Coordinates of C-alpha atoms in Angstrom, one line a residue:
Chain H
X607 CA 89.8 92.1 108.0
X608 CA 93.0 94.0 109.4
X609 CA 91.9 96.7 112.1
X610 CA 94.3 99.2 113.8
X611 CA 92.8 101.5 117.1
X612 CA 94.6 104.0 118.6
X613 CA 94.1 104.7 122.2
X614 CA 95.6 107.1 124.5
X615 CA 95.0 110.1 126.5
X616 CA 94.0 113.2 124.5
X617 CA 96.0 115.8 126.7
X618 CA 99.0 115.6 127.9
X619 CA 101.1 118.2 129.7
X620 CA 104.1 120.0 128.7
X621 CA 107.4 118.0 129.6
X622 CA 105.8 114.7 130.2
X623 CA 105.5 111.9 127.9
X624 CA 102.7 110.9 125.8
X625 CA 101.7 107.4 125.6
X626 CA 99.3 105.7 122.6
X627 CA 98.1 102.0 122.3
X628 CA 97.3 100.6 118.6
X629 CA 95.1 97.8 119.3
X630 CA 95.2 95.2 115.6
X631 CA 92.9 92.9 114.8
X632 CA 93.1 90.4 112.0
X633 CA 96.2 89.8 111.9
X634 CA 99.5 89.3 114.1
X635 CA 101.9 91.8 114.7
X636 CA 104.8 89.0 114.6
X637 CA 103.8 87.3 111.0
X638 CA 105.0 90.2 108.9
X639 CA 104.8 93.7 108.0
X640 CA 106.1 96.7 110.7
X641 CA 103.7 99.0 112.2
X642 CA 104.0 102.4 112.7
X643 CA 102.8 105.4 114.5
X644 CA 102.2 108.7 111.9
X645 CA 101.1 112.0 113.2
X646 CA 99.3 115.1 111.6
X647 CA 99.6 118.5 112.6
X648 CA 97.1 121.0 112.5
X649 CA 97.4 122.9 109.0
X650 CA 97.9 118.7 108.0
X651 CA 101.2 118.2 107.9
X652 CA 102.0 114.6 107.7
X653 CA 105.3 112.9 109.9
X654 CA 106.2 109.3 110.1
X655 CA 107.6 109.1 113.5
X656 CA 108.4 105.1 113.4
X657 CA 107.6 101.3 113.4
X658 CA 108.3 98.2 115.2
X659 CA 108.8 95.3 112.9
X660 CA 106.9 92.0 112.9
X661 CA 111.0 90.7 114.2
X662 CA 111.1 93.1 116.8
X663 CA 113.5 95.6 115.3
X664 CA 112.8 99.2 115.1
X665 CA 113.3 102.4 112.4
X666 CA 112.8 105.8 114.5
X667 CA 112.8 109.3 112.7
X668 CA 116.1 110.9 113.3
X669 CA 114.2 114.0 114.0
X670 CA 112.4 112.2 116.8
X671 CA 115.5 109.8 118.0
X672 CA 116.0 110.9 121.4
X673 CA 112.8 111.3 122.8
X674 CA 110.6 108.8 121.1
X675 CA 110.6 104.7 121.7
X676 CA 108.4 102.1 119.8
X677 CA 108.1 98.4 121.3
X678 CA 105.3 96.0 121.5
X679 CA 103.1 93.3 123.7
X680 CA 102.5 90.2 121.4
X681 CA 100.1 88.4 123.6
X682 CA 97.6 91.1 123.2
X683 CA 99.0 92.1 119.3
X684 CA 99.5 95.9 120.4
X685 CA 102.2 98.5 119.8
X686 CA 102.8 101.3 121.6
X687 CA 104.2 104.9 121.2
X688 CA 106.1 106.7 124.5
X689 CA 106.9 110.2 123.2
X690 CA 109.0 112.0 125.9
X691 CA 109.4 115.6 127.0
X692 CA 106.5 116.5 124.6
X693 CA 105.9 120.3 124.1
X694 CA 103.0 122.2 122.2
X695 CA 104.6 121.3 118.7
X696 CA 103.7 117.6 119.5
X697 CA 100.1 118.7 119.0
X698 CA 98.9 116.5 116.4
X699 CA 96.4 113.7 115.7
X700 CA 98.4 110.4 115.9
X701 CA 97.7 107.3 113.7
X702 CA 98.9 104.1 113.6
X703 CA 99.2 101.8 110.3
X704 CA 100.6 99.0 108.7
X705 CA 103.6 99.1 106.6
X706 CA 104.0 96.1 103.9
X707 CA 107.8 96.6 102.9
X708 CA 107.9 92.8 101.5
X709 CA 104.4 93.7 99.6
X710 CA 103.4 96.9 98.4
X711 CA 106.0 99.0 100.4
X712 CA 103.0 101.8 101.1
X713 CA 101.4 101.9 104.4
X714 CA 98.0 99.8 103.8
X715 CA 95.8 99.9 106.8
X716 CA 95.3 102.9 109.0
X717 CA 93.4 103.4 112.2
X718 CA 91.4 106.2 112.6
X719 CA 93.4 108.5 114.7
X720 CA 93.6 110.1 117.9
X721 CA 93.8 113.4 118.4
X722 CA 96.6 114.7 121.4
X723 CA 96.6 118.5 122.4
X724 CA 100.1 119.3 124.8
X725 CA 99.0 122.1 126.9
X726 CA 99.0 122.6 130.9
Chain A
X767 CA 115.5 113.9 103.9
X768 CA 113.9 113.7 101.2
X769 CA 111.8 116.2 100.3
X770 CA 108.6 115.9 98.1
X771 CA 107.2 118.9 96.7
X772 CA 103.6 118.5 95.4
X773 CA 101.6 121.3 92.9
X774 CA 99.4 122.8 93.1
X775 CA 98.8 122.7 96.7
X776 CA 94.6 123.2 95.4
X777 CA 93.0 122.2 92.2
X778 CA 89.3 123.4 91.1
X779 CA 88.2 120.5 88.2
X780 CA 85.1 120.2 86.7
X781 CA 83.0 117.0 87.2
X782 CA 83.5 114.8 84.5
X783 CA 87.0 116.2 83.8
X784 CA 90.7 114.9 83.9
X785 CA 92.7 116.0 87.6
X786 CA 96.2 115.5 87.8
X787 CA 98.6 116.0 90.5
X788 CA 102.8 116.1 90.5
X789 CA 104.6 114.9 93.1
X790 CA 108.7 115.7 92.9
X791 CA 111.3 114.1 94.9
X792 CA 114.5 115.8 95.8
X793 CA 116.2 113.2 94.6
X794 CA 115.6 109.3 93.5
X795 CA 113.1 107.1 95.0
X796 CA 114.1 104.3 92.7
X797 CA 115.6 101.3 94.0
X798 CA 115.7 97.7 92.2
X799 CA 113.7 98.1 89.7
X800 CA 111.0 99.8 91.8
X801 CA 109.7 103.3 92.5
X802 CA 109.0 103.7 95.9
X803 CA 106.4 106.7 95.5
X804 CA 102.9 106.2 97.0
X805 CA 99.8 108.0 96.9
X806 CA 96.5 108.0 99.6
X807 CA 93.5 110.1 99.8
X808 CA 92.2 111.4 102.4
X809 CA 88.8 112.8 103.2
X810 CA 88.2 115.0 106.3
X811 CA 87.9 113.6 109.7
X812 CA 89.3 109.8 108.1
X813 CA 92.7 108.7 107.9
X814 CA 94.7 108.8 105.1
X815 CA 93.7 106.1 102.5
X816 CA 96.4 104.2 100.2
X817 CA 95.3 104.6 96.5
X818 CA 98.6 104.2 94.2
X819 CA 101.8 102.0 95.6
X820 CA 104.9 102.0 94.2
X821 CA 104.3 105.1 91.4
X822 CA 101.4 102.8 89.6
X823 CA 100.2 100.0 91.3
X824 CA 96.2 100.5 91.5
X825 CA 95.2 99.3 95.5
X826 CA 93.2 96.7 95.7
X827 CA 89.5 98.4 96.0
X828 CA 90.3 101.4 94.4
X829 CA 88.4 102.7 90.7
X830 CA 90.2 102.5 88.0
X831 CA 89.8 106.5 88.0
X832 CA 92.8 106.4 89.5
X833 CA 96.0 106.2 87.9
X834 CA 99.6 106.8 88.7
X835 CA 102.5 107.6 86.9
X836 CA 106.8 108.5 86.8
X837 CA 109.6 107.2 87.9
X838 CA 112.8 108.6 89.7
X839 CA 112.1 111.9 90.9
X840 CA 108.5 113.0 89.1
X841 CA 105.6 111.4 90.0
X842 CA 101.8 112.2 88.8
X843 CA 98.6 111.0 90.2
X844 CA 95.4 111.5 87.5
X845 CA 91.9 111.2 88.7
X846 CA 90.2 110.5 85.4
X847 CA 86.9 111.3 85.0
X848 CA 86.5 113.1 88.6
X849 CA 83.7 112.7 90.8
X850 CA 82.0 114.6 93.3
X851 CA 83.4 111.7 96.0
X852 CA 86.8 112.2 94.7
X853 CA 86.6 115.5 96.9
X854 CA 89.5 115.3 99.4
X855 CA 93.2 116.1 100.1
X856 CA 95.7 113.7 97.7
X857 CA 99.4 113.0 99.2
X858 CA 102.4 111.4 98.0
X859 CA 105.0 109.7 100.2
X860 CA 108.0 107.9 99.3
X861 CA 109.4 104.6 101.1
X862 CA 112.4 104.2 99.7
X863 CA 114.8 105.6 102.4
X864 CA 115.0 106.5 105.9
X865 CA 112.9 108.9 107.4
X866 CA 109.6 108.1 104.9
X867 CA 108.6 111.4 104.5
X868 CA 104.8 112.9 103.0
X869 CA 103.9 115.8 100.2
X870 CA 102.5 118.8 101.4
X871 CA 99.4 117.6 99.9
X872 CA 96.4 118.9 97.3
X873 CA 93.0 119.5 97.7
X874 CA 90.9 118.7 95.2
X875 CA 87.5 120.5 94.8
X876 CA 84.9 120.3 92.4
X877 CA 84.5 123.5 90.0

């Protein structure tokens, strides 16, 4: 079965960058699909922030464009979120998940989250 | 962007009884055929959990409770008969263009 896990510190300080691991199991991240990092606010919110595609390419927000990069380590089938200059609004729980645009076009297999508080 | 706007943002429905839930798009989500609306469900402390893909496409796993409907811009999820597990937060979110963006979402609760 597919499994995404997030992984990552859980405070970060204003002006740095955040970094998050998604870990998948069951499948390869360079078959098919993209895979993307989602984040909920507090009050639950929902943003898509980005994905990597199974070729390598990526899709960022535009509302995140200049401080956010997506890439990838395909011997270990992880994906990896860098988030710079991060201030208290990036306070969120970030997720990571599977997006199946040849296939059901809907994101189908989520991890369970980690939660990131910005704060010094 | 585009914008969904989802109503009622809470919905109180008896167990037993019919819930349904409107998603509108500020503009198309149609493209080749397709509507590119989704819905997932998601349950406190869990991550959001795919139910409905592309407007009425039933996920594998899911009851057949579950239902989705529309095309274009109006979009409605029915939960039909509601149980007391079908307590949760329902969002839509459309694929079809660049940025994907979510509803607002709307709790369901039992009455």
């Amino acid at each position: 079965d597919v499994q995404l896990q997030e992984s990552g510190p859980g405070l970060v300080k204003p002006s740095q960058s955040l970094s998050l691991t998604c870990t998948v199991t069951g499948y390869s991240i360079t078959s098919d699909y993209a895979w993307n990092w989602i984040r909920q606010f507090p009050g639950n919110k929902l943003e898509w922030m980005g994905y990597i595609s199974y070729s390598g390419s990526t899709s960022y927000n535009p509302s995140l464009k200049s401080r956010i990069s997506i890439t990838r380590d395909t011997s270990k089938n992880q994906f990896f979120l860098q988030l710079n200059s991060v201030t208290t609004e990036d306070t969120a729980t970030y997720y990571c998940a599977r997006w199946g645009g040849n296939y059901e076009h809907a994101m189908d297999y989520w991890g369970q989250g980690t939660s990131v508080t910005v704060s010094s | 962007d585009i914008v969904l706007t989802q109503s009622p943002a809470s919905l109180a429905v008896s167990l037993g009884q019919r819930a349904t839930i409107s998603c509108r798009a500020s503009e198309s989500v149609d493209s080749y055929g397709n509507s590119f609306m989704h819905w997932y469900q998601q349950k406190p402390g869990q991550p959001p959990k795919l139910l409905i893909y592309r407007a009425s496409n039933l996920e594998s796993g899911i009851p057949a409770r579950f239902s989705g409907s529309g095309s274009r811009t109006d979009f409605t999820l029915t939960i039909n008969p509601v149980e007391a597990d079908d307590v949760a937060t329902y969002y839509c979110q459309q694929s079809n263009e660049d940025p994907f963006t979510f509803g607002s979402g709307t709790k369901l609760e039992i009455k």
